[in-house]
Coordinates of C-alpha atoms in Angstrom, one line a residue:
Chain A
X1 CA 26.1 36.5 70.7
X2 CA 26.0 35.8 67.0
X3 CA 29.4 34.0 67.3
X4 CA 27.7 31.7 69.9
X5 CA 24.6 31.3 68.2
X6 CA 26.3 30.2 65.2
X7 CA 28.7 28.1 66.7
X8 CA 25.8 25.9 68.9
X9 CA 26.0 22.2 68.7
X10 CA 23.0 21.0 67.0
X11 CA 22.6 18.6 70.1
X12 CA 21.1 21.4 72.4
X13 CA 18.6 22.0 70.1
X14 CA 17.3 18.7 70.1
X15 CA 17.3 18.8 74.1
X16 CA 15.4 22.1 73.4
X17 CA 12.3 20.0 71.4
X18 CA 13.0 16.9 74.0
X19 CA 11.8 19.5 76.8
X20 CA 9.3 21.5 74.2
X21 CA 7.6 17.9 73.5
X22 CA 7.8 16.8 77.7
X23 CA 7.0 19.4 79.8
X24 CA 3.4 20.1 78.3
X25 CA 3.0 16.4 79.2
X26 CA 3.6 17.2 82.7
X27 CA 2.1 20.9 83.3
X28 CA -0.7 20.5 80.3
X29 CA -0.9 24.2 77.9
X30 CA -4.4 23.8 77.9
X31 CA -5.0 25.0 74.3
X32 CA -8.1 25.1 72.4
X33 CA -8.4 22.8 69.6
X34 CA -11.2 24.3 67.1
X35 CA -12.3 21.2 64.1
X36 CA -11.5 22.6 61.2
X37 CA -13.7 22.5 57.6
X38 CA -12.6 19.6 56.7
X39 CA -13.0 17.8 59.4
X40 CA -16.5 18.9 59.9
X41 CA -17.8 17.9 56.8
X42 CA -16.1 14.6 57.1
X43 CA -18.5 14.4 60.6
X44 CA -21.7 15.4 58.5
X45 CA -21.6 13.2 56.5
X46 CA -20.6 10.0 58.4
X47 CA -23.5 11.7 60.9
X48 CA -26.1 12.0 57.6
X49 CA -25.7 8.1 56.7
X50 CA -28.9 6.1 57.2
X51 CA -29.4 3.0 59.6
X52 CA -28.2 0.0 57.7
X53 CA -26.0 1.6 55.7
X54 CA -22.4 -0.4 54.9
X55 CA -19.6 1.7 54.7
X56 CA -16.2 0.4 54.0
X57 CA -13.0 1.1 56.2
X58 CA -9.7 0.8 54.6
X59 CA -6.9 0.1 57.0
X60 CA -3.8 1.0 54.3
X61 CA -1.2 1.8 57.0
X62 CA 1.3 0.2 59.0
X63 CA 3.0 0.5 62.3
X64 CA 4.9 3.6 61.3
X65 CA 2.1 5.7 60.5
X66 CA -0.3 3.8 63.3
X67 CA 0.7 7.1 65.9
X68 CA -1.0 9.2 63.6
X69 CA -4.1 7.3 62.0
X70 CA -4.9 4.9 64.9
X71 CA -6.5 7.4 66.4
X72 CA -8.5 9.0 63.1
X73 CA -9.4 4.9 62.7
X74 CA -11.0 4.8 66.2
X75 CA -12.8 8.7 65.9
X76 CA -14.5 7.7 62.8
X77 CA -15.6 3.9 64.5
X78 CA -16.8 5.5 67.3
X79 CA -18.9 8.0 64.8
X80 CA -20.3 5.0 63.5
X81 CA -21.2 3.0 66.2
X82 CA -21.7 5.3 69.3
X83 CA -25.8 4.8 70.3
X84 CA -25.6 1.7 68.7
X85 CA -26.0 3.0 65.5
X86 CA -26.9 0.4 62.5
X87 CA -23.9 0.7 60.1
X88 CA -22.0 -2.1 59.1
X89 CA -18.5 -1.4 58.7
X90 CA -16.9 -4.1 56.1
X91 CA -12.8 -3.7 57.0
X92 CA -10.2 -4.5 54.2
X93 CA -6.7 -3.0 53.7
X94 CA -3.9 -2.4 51.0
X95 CA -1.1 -2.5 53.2
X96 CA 0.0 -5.8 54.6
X97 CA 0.5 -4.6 58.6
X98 CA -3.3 -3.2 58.0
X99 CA -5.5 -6.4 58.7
X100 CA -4.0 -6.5 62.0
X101 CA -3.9 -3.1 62.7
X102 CA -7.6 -2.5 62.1
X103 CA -8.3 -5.6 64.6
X104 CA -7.3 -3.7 66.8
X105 CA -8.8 -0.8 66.0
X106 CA -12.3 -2.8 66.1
X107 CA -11.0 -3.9 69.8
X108 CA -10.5 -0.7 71.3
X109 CA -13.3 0.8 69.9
X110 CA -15.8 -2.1 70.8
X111 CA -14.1 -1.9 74.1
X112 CA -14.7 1.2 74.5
X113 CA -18.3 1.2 73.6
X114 CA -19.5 -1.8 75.2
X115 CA -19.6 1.0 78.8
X116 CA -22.2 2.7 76.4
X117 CA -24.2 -1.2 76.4
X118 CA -22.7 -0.5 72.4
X119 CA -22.7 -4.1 70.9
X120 CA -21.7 -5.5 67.9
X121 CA -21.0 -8.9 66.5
X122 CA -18.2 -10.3 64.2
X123 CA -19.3 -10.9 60.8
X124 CA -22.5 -9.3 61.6
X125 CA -22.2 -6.2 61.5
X126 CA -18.5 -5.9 60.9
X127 CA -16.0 -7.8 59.4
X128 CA -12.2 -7.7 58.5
X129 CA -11.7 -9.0 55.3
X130 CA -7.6 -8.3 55.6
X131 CA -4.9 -7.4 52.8
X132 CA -5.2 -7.6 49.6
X133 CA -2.0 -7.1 47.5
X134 CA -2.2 -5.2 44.0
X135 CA -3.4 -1.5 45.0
X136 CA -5.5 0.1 42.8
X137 CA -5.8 -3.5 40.3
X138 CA -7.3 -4.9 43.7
X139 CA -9.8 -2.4 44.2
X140 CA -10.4 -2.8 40.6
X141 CA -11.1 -6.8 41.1
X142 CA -13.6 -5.6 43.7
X143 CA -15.9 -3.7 41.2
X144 CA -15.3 -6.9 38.6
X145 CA -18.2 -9.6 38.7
X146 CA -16.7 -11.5 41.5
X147 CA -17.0 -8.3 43.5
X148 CA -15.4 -8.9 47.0
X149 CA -15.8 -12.5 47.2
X150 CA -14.0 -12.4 44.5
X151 CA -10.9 -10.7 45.8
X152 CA -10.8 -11.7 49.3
X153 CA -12.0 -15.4 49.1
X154 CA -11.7 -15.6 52.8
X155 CA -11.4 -13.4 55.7
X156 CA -8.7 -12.3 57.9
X157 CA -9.0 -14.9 60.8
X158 CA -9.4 -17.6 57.4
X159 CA -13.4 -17.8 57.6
X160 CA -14.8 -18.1 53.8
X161 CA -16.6 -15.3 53.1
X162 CA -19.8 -17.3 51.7
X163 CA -20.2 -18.0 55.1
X164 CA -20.6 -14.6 56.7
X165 CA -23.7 -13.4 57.0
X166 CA -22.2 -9.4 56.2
X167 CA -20.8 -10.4 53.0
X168 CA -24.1 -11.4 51.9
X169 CA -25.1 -7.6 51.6
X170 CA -21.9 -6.5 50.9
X171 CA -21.0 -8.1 48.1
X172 CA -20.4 -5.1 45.7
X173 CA -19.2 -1.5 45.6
X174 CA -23.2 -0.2 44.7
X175 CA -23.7 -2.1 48.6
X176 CA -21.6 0.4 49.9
X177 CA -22.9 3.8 51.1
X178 CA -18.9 5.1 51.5
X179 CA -15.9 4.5 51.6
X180 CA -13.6 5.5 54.6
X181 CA -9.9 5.1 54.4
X182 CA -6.8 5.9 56.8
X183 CA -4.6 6.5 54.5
X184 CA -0.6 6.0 55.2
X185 CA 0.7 6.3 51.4
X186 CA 0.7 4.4 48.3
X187 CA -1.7 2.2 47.7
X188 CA -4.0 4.3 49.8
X189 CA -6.5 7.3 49.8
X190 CA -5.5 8.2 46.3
X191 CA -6.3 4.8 44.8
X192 CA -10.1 4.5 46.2
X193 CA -10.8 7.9 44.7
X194 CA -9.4 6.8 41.1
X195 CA -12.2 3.7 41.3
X196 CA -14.5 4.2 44.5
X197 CA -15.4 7.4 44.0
X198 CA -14.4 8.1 40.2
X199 CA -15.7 4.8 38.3
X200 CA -18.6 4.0 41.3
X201 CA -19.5 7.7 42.3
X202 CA -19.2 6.5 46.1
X203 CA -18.3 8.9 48.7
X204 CA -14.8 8.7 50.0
X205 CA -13.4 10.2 53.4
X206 CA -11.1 9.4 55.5
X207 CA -7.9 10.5 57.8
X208 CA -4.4 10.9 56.0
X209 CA -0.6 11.5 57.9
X210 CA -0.1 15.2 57.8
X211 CA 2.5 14.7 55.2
X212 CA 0.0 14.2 52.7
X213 CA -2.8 16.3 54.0
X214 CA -1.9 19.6 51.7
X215 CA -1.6 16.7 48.3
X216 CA -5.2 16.2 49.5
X217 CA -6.6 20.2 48.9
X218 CA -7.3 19.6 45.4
X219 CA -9.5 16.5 46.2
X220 CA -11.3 18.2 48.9
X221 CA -12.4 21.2 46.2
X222 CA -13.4 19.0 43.4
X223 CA -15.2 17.1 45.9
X224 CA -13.6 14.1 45.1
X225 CA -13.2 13.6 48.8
X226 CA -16.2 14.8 51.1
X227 CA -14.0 15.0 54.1
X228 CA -10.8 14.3 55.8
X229 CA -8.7 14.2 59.0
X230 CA -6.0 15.8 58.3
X231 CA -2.9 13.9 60.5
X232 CA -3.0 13.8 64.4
X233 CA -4.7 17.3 64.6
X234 CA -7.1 16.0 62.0
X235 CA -7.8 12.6 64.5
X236 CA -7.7 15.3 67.7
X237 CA -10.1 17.4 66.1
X238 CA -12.6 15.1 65.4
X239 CA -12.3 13.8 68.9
X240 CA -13.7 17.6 69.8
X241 CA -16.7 16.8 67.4
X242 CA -17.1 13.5 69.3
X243 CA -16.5 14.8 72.8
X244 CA -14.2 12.3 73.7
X245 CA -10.9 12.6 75.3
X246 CA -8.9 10.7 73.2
X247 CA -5.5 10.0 72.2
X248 CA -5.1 12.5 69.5
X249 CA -6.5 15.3 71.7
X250 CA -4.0 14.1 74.5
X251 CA -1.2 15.2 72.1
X252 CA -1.9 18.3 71.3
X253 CA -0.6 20.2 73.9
X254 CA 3.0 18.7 72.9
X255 CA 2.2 19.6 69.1
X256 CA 1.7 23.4 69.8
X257 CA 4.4 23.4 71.6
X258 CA 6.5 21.7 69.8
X259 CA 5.6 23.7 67.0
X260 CA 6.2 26.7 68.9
X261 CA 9.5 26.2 69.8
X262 CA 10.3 25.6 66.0
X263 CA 8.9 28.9 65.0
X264 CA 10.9 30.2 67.5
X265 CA 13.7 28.8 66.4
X266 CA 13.0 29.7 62.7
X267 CA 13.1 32.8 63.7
X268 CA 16.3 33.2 65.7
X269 CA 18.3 31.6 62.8
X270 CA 17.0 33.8 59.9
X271 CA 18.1 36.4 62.7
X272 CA 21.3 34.8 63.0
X273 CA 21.7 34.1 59.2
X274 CA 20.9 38.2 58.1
X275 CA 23.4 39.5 61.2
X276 CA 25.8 37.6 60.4
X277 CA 25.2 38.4 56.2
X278 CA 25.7 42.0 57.0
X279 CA 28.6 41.7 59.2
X280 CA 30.4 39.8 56.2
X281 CA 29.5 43.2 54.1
X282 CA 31.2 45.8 56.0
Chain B
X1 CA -3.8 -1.9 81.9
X2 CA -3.8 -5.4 82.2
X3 CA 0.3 -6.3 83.3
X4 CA 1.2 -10.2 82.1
X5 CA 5.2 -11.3 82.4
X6 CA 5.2 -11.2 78.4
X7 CA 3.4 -7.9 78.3
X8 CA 5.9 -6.5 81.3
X9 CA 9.1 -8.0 78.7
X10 CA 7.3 -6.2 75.5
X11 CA 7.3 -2.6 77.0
X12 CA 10.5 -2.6 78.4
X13 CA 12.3 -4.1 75.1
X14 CA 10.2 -1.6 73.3
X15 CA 11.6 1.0 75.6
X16 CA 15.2 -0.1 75.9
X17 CA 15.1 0.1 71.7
X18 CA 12.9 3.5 71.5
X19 CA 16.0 4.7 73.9
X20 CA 19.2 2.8 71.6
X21 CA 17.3 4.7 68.2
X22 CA 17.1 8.4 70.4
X23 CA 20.9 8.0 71.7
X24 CA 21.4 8.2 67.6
X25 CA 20.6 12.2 68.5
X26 CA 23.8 12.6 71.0
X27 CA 26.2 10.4 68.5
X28 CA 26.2 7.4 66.5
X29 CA 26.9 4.7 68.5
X30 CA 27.0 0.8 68.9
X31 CA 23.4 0.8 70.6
X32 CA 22.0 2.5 67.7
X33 CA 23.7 0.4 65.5
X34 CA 22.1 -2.8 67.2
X35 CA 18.7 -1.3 67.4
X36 CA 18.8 -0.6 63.6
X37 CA 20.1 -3.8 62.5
X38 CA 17.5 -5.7 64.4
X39 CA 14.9 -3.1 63.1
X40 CA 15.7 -4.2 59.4
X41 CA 15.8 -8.2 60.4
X42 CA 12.7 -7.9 62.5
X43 CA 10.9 -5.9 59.7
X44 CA 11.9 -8.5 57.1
X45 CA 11.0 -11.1 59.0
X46 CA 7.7 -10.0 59.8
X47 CA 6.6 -8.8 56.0
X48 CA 7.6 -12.5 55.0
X49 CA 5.2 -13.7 57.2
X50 CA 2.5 -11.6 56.8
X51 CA 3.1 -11.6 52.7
X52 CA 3.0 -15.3 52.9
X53 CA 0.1 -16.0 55.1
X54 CA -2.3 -12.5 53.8
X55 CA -1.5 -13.0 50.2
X56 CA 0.9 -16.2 49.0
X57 CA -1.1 -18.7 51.1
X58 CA -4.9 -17.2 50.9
X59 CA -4.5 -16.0 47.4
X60 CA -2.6 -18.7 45.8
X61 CA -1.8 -21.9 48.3
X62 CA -5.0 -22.3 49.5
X63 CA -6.9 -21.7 45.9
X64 CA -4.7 -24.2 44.4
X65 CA -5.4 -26.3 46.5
X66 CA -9.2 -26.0 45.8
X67 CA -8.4 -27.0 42.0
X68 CA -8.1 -23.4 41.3
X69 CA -4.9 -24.2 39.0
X70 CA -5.0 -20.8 37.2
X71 CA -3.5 -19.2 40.8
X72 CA -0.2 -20.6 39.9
X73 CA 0.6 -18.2 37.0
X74 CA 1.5 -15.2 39.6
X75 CA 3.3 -18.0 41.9
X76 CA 4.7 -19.0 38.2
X77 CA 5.7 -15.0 37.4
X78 CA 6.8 -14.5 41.2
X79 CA 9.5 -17.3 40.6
X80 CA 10.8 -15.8 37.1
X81 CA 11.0 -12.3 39.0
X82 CA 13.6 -14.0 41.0
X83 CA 16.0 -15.2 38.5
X84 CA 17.4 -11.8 38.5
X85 CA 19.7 -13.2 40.7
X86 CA 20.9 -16.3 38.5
X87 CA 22.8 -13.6 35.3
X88 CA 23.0 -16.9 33.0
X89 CA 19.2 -17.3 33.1
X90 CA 18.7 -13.2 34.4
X91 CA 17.1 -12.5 31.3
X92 CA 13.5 -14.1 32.2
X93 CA 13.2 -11.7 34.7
X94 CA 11.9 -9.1 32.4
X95 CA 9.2 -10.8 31.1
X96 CA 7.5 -10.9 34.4
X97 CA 8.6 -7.2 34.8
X98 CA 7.2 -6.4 31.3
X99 CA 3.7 -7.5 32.6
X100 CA 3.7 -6.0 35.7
X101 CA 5.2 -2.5 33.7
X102 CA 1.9 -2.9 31.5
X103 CA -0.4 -3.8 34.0
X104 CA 0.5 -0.9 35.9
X105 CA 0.5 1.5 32.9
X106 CA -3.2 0.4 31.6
X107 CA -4.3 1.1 34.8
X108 CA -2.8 4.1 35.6
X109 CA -3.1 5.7 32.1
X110 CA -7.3 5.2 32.5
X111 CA -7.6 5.7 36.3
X112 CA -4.8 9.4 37.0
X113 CA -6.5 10.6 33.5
X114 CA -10.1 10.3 35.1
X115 CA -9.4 11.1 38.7
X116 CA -6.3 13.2 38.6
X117 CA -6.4 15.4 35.5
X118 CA -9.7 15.7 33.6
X119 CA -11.4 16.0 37.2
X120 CA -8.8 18.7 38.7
X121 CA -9.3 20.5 35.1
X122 CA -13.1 20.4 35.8
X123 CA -12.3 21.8 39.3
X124 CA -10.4 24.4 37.7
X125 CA -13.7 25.9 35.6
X126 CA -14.7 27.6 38.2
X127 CA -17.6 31.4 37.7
X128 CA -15.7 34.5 38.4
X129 CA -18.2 36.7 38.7
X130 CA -21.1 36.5 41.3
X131 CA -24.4 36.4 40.4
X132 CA -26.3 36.2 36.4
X133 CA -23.4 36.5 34.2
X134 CA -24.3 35.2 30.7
X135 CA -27.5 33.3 29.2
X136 CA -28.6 32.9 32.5
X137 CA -26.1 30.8 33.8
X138 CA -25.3 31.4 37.5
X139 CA -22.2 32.9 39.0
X140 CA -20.2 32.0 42.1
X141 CA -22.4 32.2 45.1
X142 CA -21.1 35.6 46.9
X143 CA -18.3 38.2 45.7
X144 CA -15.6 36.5 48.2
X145 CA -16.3 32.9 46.7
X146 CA -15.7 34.4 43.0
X147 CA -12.2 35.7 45.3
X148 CA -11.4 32.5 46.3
X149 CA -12.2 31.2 42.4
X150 CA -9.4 33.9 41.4
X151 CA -7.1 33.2 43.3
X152 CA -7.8 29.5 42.5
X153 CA -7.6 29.9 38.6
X154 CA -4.6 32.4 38.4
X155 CA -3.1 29.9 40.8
X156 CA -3.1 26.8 38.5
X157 CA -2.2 29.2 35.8
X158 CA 0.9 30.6 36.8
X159 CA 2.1 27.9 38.2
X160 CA 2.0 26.0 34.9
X161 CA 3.3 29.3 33.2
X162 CA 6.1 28.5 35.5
X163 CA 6.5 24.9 33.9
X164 CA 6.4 26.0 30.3
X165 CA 9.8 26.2 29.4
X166 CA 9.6 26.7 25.6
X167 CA 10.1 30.2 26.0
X168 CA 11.9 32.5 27.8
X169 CA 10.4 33.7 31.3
X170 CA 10.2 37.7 30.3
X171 CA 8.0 40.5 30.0
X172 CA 4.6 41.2 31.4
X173 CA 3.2 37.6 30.8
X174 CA 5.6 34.8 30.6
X175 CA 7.9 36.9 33.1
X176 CA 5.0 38.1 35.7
X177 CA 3.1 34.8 35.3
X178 CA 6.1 32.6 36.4
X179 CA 7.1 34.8 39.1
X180 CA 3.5 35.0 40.5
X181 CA 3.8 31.2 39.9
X182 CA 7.2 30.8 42.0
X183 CA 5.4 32.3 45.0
X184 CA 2.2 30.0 44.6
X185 CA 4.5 27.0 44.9
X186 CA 6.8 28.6 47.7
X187 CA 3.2 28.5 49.6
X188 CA 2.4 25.5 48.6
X189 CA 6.1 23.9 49.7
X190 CA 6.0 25.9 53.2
X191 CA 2.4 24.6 53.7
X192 CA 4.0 20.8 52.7
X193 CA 7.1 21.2 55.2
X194 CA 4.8 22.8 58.0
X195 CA 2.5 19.0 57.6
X196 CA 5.9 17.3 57.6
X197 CA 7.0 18.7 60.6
X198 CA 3.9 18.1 62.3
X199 CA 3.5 14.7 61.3
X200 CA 7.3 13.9 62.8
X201 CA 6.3 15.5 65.9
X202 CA 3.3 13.2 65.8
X203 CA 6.0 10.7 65.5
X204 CA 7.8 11.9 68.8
X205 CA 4.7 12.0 70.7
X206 CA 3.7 8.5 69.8
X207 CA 7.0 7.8 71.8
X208 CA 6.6 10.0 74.7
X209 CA 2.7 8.7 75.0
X210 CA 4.5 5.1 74.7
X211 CA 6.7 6.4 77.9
X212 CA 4.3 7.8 80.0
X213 CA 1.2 5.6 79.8
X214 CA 2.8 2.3 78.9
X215 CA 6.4 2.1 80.0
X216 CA 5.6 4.4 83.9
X217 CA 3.2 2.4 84.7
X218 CA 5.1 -1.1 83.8
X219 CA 8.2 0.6 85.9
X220 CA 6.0 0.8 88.6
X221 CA 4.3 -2.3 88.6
X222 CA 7.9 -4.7 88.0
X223 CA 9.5 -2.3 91.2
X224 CA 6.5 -3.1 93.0
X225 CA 5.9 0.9 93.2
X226 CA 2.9 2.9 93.6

């Protein structure tokens, strides 16, 4: 058996997760999944900001990352807007793919919302101001004297910004009640707490891939970040706050599973491994 | 879902690709090889255009052509950048590289100092003991939050004991401290692969989500199923 086990072709394993990651698809595990601290607090406090409050949302990923922060994009819109509440959302990005990625973020979640009568007008009460290249030296140019006309002269669909009515409010980081970023890497999460929250004392939350979720502990404890989403599970959980069946939640089943079957098979090879180690000994 | 002849031609190219990168798993073979190659020329392509029409265009074409003549310097330092690839000349490359290199460095030096060490060294001071402890300063909150501040502070310490390589890892401190400090980043590293697993699996489910709700449904509608 140890023979066999040793010998496998890697190739069965990956059949193994194939069917781990499909079958819950088709006969759902139905697990519980319970939000977490972090993701709690990052509800409180997008839930404790006042009507007309702006709040800026950073779309720093790109299509390779969009599976996982898509949906934490869409959760924390819906916060914001579900019962048409009065926030402003001012969009920008650090990543190139991210203008266009956060349009349609703003599409499916007015789309959504518009069943609830949820309505909300271009330039009004959001905007998409699109990429700006430079990482932290452009979120520096924002807190210059220019503020964000000053570093994004015009918006993503090539309207000047003097001419939307938003932009008018927003025209500084002290307009901005927070700052909520989905973050995919570098330039990202990192940057807007070196200036957003540590040179302008704003608030920063946000949803992260679940590679960089444990790099984000330390931020959470000094309070450097008031919340976060934490990868998919982060997006799913927050989708529980919401009570909304979304597409994070929908993947969960697959993730336990998935995750499962890896345990599982952690466990057989250290078996395997410490069998076969003591056979070599006698 | 709304099903238009282009939309119906965009799933199942995204589909027949998804497919060509997953036959990699079984052996490397000429579909995965064409599915890469176009991966890299479509990616390339596509950054151009969205560099040039997000950034070059809006932050430089269209500001110069406002009379904003001071935009051409990055245009000016994107071009020297370039002669890299010209060795007679090569040598103007650096100067652009020598700004960027400071930029990046006055920046960095101001902002990781601020948000990265002086504040995580703040985070670190953290009350021991619960309750009145000195001068009547307050303690932690409750006994198991002074816990968590413990295990918090020895943490950070023995995990740079671990670091400090200017003398030898023996005895009761040095030796003790970095072996307490090994296991505090053998959690830390477990907790880091257990996220990256997680997020590839979030990967993998993005596809299988792609399959089911995007590509069924378009199977059924071109077969006239359903």
């Amino acid at each position: 058996m140890i023979e066999f086990l040793k010998r496998l072709d890697r190739r069965w394993i990956f059949l193994v997760i194939l069917l781990s990651a499909v079958l819950p698809m088709i006969f759902p595990l139905k697990l519980p999944t319970v939000p977490g601290t972090d993701t709690n607090s990052m509800y409180r406090e997008l839930q404790a900001l006042p009507p007309g409050s702006i709040v800026l949302m950073s779309f720093d990923y790109g299509p390779s990352t969009k599976v996982e922060l898509e949906p934490a994009a869409t959760a924390a819109l819906t916060h914001l807007w579900r019962g048409n509440r009065d926030i402003k959302v001012v969009g920008m990005a650090l990543w190139p793919d991210g203008g266009p990625l956060g349009r349609t973020a703003f599409k499916k979640v007015l789309a959504d919302l518009e069943k609830e009568g949820v309505k909300k007008t271009y330039g009004v009460d959001y905007v998409n101001l699109g990429y700006k290249a430079g990482g932290v030296v452009a979120l520096r140019t924002i807190g210059n004297t220019g503020g964000f006309p000053g570093a994004f002269p015009k918006d993503l669909e090539g309207t000047p910004v003097s001419e939307i009515p938003l932009m008018k409010q927003a025209r500084k980081y002290r307009d901005l009640a927070m700052i909520v970023t989905l973050s995919g890497g570098d330039p990202g999460i990192k940057h807007h707490i070196q200036v957003g929250a540590s040179q302008y004392g704003l608030k920063v939350s946000g949803g992260v891939t679940a590679v960089s979720a444990p790099e984000m502990s330390p931020y959470l404890n000094s309070g450097q970040l008031v919340g976060l989403m934490g990868g998919l599970r982060g997006a799913a959980e927050y989708e529980v706050l919401l009570n909304i069946n979304g597409e994070a939640l929908k993947g969960m089943n697959v993730q336990s599973s998935v995750h499962m079957m890896m345990v599982i098979l952690i466990i057989l090879s250290n078996v395997v491994y410490f069998a076969d180690r003591r056979n070599a000994r006698r | 879902m709304e099903f238009t002849v282009p939309t119906l031609i965009g799933i199942w190219v995204a589909a027949f690709l998804t497919l060509c990168i997953f036959s990699f798993l079984y052996h490397d073979n000429p579909l995965y090889k064409f599915a890469e190659h176009l991966f890299v020329g479509v990616s390339a392509g596509y950054w151009m255009s969205t560099y040039y029409w997000q950034s070059i265009r809006r932050d430089m074409v269209d500001k110069i052509a406002e009379g904003d003549w001071i935009s051409i310097v990055p245009g000016i330092l994107g071009v020297l950048l370039i002669l890299r690839l010209f060795p007679k000349i090569g040598w103007i490359s650096r100067w652009p590289l020598a700004f960027l290199v400071g930029i990046s460095a006055g920046f960095n030096i101001v902002y990781t100092m601020q948000a990265q060490i002086l504040k995580q060294i703040d985070a670190t001071i953290l009350p021991l003991w619960s309750g009145p402890f000195w001068n009547g300063a307050m303690g932690a909150a409750t006994w198991s939050d002074a816990m968590v501040n413990w295990i918090i502070v020895l943490g950070v310490f023995c995990a740079l004991i671990y670091f400090y390589f200017s003398v030898e890892h023996r005895g009761p401190f040095f030796g003790v401290g970095s072996r307490i400090g090994i296991y505090i980043l053998m959690i830390s590293f477990g907790a880091s692969f257990g996220y990256t697993v997680m997020a590839r699996v979030s990967l993998l489910i993005g596809r299988m989500l792609f399959f089911k709700n995007e590509f069924w449904p378009a199977v059924q509608r071109t077969f006239g199923m359903g």
